[in-house]
Coordinates of N, CA and C and ligand atoms in Angstrom, one line a residue:
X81 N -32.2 -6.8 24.5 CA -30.9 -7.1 25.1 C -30.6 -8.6 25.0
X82 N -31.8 -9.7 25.2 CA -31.5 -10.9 24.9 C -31.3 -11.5 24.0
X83 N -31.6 -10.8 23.0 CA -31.6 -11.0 21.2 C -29.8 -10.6 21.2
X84 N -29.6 -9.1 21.6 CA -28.2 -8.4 20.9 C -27.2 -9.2 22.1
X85 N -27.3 -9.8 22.9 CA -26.5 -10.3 24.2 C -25.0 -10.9 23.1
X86 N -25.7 -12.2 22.9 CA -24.9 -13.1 22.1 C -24.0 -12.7 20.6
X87 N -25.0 -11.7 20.5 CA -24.5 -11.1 18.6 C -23.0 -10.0 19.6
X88 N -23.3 -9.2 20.6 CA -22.3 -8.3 21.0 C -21.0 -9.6 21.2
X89 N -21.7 -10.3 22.1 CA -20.4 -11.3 22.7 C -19.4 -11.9 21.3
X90 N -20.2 -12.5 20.1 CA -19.6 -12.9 19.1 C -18.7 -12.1 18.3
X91 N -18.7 -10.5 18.7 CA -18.5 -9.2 18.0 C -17.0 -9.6 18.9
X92 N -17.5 -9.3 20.0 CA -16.7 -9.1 21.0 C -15.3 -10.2 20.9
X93 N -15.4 -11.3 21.0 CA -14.5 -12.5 20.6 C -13.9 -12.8 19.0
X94 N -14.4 -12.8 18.3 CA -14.5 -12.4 17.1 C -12.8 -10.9 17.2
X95 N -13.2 -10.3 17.6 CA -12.2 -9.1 17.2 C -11.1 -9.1 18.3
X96 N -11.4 -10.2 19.3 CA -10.4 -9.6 20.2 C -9.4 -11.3 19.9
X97 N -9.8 -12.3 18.8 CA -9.2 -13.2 18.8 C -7.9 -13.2 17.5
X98 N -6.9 -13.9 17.5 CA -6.1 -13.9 16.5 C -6.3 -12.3 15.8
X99 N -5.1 -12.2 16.9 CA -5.1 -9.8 16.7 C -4.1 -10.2 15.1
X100 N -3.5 -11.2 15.3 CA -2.3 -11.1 14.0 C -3.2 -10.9 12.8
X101 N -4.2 -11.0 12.7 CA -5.1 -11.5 11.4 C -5.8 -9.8 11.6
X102 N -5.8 -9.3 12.2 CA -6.5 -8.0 12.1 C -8.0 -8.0 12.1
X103 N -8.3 -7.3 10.5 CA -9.5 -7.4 10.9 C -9.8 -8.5 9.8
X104 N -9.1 -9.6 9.1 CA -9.2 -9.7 8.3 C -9.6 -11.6 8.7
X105 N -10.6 -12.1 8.0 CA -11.3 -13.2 8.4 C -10.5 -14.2 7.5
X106 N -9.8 -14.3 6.6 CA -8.9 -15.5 6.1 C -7.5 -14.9 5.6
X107 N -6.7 -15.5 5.4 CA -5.8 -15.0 4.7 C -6.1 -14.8 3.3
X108 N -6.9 -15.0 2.3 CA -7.5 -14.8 1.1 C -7.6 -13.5 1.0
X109 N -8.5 -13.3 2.0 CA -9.2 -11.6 2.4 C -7.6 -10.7 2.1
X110 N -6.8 -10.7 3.4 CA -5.8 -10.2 3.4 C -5.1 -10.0 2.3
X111 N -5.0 -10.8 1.1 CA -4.3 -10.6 0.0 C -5.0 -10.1 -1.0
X112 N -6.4 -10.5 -0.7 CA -7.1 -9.7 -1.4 C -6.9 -8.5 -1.3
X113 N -7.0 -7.5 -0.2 CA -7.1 -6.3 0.2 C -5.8 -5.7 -0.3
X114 N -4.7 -6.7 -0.1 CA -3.5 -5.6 -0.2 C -3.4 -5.4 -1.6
X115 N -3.4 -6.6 -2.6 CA -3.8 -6.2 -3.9 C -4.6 -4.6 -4.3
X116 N -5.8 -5.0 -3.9 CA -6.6 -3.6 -4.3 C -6.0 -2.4 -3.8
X117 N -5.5 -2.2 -2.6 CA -4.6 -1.3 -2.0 C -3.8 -1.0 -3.1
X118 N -3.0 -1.7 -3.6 CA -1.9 -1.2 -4.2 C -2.4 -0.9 -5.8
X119 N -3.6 -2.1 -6.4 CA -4.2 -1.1 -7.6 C -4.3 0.2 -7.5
X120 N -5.2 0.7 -6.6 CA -5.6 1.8 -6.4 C -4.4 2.8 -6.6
X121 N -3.3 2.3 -5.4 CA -2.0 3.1 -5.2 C -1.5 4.0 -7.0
X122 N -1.0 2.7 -7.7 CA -0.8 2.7 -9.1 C -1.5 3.4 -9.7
X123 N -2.8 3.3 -9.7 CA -3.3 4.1 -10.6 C -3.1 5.8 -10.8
X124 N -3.2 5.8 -9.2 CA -3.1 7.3 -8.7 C -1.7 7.6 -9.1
X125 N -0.8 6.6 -8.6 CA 0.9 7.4 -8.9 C 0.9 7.1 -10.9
X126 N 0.2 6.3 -11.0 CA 0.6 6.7 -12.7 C -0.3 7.8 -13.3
X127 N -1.1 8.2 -12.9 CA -1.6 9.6 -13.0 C -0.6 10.5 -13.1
X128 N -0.1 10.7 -12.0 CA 0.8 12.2 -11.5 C 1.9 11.6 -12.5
X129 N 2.4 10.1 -12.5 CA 3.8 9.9 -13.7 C 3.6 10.4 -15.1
X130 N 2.3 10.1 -15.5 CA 1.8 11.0 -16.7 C 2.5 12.5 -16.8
X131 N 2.3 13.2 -16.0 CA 2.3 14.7 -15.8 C 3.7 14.6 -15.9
X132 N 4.5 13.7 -14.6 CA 5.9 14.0 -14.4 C 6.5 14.0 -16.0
X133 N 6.0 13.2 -16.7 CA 7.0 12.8 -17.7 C 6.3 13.3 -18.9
X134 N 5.4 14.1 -18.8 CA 4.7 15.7 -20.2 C 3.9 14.6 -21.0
X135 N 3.3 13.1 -20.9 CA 2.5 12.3 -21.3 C 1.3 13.2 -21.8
X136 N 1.1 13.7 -20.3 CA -0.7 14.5 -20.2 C -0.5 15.9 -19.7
X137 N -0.8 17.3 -20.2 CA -0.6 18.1 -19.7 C -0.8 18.1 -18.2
X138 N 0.3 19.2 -17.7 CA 0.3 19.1 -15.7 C -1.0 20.0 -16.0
X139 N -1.8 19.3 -14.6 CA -2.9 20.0 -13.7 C -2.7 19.6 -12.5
X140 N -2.0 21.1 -11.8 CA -1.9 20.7 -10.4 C -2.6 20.3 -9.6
X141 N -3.8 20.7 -9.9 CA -5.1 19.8 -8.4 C -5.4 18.4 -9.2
X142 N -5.1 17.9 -10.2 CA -5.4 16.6 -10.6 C -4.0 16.0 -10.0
X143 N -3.0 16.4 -9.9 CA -1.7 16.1 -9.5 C -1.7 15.9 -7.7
X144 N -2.2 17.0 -7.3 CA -1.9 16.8 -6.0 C -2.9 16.0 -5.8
X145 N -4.7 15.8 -6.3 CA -5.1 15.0 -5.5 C -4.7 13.4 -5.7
X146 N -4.2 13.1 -6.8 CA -4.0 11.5 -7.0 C -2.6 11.6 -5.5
X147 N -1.7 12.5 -6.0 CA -0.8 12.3 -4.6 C -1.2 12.2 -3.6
X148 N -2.0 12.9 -3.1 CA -2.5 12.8 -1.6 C -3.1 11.1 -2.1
X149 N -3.5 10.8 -2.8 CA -4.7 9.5 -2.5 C -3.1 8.6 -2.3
X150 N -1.7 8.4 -3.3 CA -0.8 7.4 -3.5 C -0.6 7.8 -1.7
X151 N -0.2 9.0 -1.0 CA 0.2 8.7 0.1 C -1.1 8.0 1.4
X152 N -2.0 8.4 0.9 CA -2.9 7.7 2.2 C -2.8 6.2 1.6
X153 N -2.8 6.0 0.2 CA -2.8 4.0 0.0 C -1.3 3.8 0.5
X154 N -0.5 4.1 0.7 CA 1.0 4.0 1.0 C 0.5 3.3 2.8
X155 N -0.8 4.1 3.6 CA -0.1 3.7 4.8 C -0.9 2.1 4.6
X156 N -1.9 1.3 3.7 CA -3.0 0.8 3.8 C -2.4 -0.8 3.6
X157 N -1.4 -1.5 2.7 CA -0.8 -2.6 2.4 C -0.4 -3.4 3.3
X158 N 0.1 -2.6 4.2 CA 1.2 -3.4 4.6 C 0.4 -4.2 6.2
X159 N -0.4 -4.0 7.0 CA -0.9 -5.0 7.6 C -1.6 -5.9 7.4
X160 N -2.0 -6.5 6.0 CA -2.3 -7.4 5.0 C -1.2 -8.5 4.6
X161 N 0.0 -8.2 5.2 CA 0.9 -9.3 4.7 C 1.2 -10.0 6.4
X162 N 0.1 -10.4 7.1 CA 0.5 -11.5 8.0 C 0.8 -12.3 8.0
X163 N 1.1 -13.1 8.9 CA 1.0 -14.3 9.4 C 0.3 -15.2 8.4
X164 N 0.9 -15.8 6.8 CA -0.1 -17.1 6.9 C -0.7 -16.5 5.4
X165 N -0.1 -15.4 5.1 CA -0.9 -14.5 4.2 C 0.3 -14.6 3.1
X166 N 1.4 -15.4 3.1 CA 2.6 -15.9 2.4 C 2.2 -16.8 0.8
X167 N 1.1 -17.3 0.9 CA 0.2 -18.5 -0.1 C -0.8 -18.0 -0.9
X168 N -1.0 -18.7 -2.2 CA -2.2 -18.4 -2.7 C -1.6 -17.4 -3.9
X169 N -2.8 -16.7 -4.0 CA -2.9 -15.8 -5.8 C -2.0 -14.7 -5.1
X170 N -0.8 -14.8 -5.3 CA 0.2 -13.8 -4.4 C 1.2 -14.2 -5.1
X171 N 2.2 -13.0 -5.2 CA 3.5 -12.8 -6.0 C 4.3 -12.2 -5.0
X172 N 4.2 -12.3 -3.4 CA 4.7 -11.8 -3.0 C 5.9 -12.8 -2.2
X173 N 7.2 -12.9 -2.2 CA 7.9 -13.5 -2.1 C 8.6 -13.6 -0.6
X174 N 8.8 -14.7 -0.1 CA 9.1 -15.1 1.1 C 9.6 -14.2 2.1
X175 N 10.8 -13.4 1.0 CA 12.0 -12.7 1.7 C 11.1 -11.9 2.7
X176 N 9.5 -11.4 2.3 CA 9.1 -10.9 3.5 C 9.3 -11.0 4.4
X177 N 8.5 -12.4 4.6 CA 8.6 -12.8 6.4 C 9.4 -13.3 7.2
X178 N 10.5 -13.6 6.0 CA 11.8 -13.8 6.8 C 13.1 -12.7 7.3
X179 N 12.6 -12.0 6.3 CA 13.2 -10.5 6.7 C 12.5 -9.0 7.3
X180 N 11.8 -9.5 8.2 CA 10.6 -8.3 8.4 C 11.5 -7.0 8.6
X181 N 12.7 -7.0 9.3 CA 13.1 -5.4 9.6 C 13.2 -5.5 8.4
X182 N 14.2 -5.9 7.3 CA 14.7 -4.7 6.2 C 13.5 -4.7 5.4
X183 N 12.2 -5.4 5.4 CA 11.2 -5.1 4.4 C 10.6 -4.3 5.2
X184 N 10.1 -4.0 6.9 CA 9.9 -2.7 6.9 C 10.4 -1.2 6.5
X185 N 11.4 -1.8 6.8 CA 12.7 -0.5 6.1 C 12.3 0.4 5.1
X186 N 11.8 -0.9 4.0 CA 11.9 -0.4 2.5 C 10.0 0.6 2.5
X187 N 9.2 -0.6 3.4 CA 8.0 0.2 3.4 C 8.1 1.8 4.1
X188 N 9.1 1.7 5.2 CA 9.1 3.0 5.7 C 9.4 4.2 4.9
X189 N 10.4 3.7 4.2 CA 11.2 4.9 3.0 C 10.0 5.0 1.9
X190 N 9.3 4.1 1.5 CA 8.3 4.1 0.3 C 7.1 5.0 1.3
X191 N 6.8 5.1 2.2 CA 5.9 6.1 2.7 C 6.3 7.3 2.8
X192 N 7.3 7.3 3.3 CA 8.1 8.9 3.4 C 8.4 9.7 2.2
X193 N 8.8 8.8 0.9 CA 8.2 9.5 -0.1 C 7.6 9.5 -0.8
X194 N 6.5 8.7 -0.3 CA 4.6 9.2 -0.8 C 4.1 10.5 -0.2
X195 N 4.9 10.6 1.5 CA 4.4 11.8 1.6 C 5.5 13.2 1.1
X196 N 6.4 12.8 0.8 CA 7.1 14.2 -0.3 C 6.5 14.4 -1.1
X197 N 5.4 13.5 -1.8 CA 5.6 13.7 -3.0 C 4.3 14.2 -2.9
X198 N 3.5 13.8 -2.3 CA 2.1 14.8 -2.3 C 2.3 16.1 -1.4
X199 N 3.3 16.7 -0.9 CA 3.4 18.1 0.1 C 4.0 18.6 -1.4
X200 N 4.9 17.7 -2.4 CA 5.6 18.3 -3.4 C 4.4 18.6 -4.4
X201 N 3.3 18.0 -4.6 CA 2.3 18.2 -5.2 C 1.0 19.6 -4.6
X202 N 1.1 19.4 -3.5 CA 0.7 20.9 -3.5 C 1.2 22.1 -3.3
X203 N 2.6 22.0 -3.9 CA 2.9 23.3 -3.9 C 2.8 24.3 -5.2
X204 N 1.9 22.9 -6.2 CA 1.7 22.8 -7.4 C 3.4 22.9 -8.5
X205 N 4.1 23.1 -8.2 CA 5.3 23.1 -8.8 C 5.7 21.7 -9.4
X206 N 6.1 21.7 -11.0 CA 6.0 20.6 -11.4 C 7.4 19.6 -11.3
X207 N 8.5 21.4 -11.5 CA 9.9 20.3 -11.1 C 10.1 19.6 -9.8
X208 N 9.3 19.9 -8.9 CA 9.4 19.5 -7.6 C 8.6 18.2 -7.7
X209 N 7.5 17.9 -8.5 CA 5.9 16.9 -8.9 C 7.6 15.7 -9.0
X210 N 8.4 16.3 -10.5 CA 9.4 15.4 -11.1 C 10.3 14.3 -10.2
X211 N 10.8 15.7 -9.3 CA 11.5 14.6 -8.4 C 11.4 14.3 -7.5
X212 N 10.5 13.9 -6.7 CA 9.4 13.9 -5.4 C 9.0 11.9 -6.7
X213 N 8.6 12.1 -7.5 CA 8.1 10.9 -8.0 C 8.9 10.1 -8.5
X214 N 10.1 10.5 -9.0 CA 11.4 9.7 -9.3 C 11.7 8.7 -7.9
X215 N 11.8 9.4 -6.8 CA 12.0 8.9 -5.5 C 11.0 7.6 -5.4
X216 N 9.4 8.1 -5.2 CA 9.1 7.5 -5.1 C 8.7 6.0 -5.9
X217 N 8.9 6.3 -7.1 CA 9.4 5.0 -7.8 C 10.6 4.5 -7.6
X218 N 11.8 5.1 -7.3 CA 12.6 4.1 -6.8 C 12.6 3.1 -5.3
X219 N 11.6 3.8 -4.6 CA 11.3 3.1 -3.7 C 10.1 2.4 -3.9
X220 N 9.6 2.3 -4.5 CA 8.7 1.0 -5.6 C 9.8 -0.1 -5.9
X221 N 10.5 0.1 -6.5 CA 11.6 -0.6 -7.1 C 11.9 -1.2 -6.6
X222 N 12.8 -0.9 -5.7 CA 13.7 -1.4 -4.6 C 12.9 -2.8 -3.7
X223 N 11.5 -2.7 -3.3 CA 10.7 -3.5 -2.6 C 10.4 -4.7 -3.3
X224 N 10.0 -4.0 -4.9 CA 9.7 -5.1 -5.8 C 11.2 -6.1 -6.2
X225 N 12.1 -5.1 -6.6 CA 13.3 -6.0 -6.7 C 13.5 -6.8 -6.2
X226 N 13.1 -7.3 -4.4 CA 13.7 -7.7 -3.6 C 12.3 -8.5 -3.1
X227 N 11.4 -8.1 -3.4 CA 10.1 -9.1 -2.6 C 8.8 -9.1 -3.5
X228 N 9.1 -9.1 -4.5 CA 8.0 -9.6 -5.5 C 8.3 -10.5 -6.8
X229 N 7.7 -11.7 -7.0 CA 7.7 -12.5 -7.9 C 7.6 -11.4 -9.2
X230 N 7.9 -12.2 -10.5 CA 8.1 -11.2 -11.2 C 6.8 -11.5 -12.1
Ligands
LIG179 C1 4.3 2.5 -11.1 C2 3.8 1.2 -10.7 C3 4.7 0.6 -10.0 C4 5.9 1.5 -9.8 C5 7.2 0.8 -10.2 C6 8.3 1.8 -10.1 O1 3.8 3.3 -11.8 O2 2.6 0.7 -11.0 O3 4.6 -0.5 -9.4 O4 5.6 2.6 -10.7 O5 7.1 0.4 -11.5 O6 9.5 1.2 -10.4

């Protein structure tokens, strides 16, 4: 207990200090993280865009699982852009933090149809794969148009 006393206490302050920063120890980290979030995201949604657009024959469990993965990375980006997290190897443009409602807006609508598009992916149906992913690329669009360096 005399050994773990000080290691809990550091645990303890450590996470309950600067809540804006999460869990995340610099802002480097943070941009780090949302990056790979969103690699990840891409990959998966360009999987299923493959299918949508007859690239690669449709397989609906390869379909639905990348969708299920684009909608769980959909919830993972966005508390990575705090406070401070504006600087650095980042293409992400100001309008964020100066417009937080309407850039949440745009993330709220880009989750909502990550999750269409993976309920649209297990229904295995591919015209529904089609436009379930159209959506959600335009709500790619729309965010990047408006808050990403080009
Ligand atoms: C993708 C991808 C994006 C979006 C965007 C849609 O496949 O990597 O960032 O679609 O291009 O407009």
């Amino acid at each position: 207990m005399k050994i773990l006393a000080p290691l809990a206490m550091a645990i303890a302050i450590t996470s309950l200090s600067a809540p804006a920063m999460a869990q995340f120890q610099k802002p480097e980290d943070a941009v780090k993280y949302r990056k790979a979030a969103f690699t990840v995201m891409a990959s998966h949604f360009g999987r299923v865009g493959a299918m949508a657009s007859g690239r690669v024959p449709f397989d609906p469990k390869v379909a639905a699982d990348s969708a299920a993965l684009v909608e769980t990375m959909s919830k993972l980006p966005w508390e990575a852009f705090g406070p401070g997290t504006d600087k650095g190897d980042t293409r992400a443009l100001p309008a964020i933090w100066t417009e937080q409602a309407k850039w949440k807006e745009g993330v709220d609508k880009f989750q909502a149809e990550a999750t269409k598009l993976s309920a649209a992916a297990k229904t295995g149906n591919l015209d529904a794969v089609k436009t379930a992913f159209g959506a959600v690329g335009q709500s790619c669009k729309a965010c990047h148009d408006a808050y990403r360096k080009e």
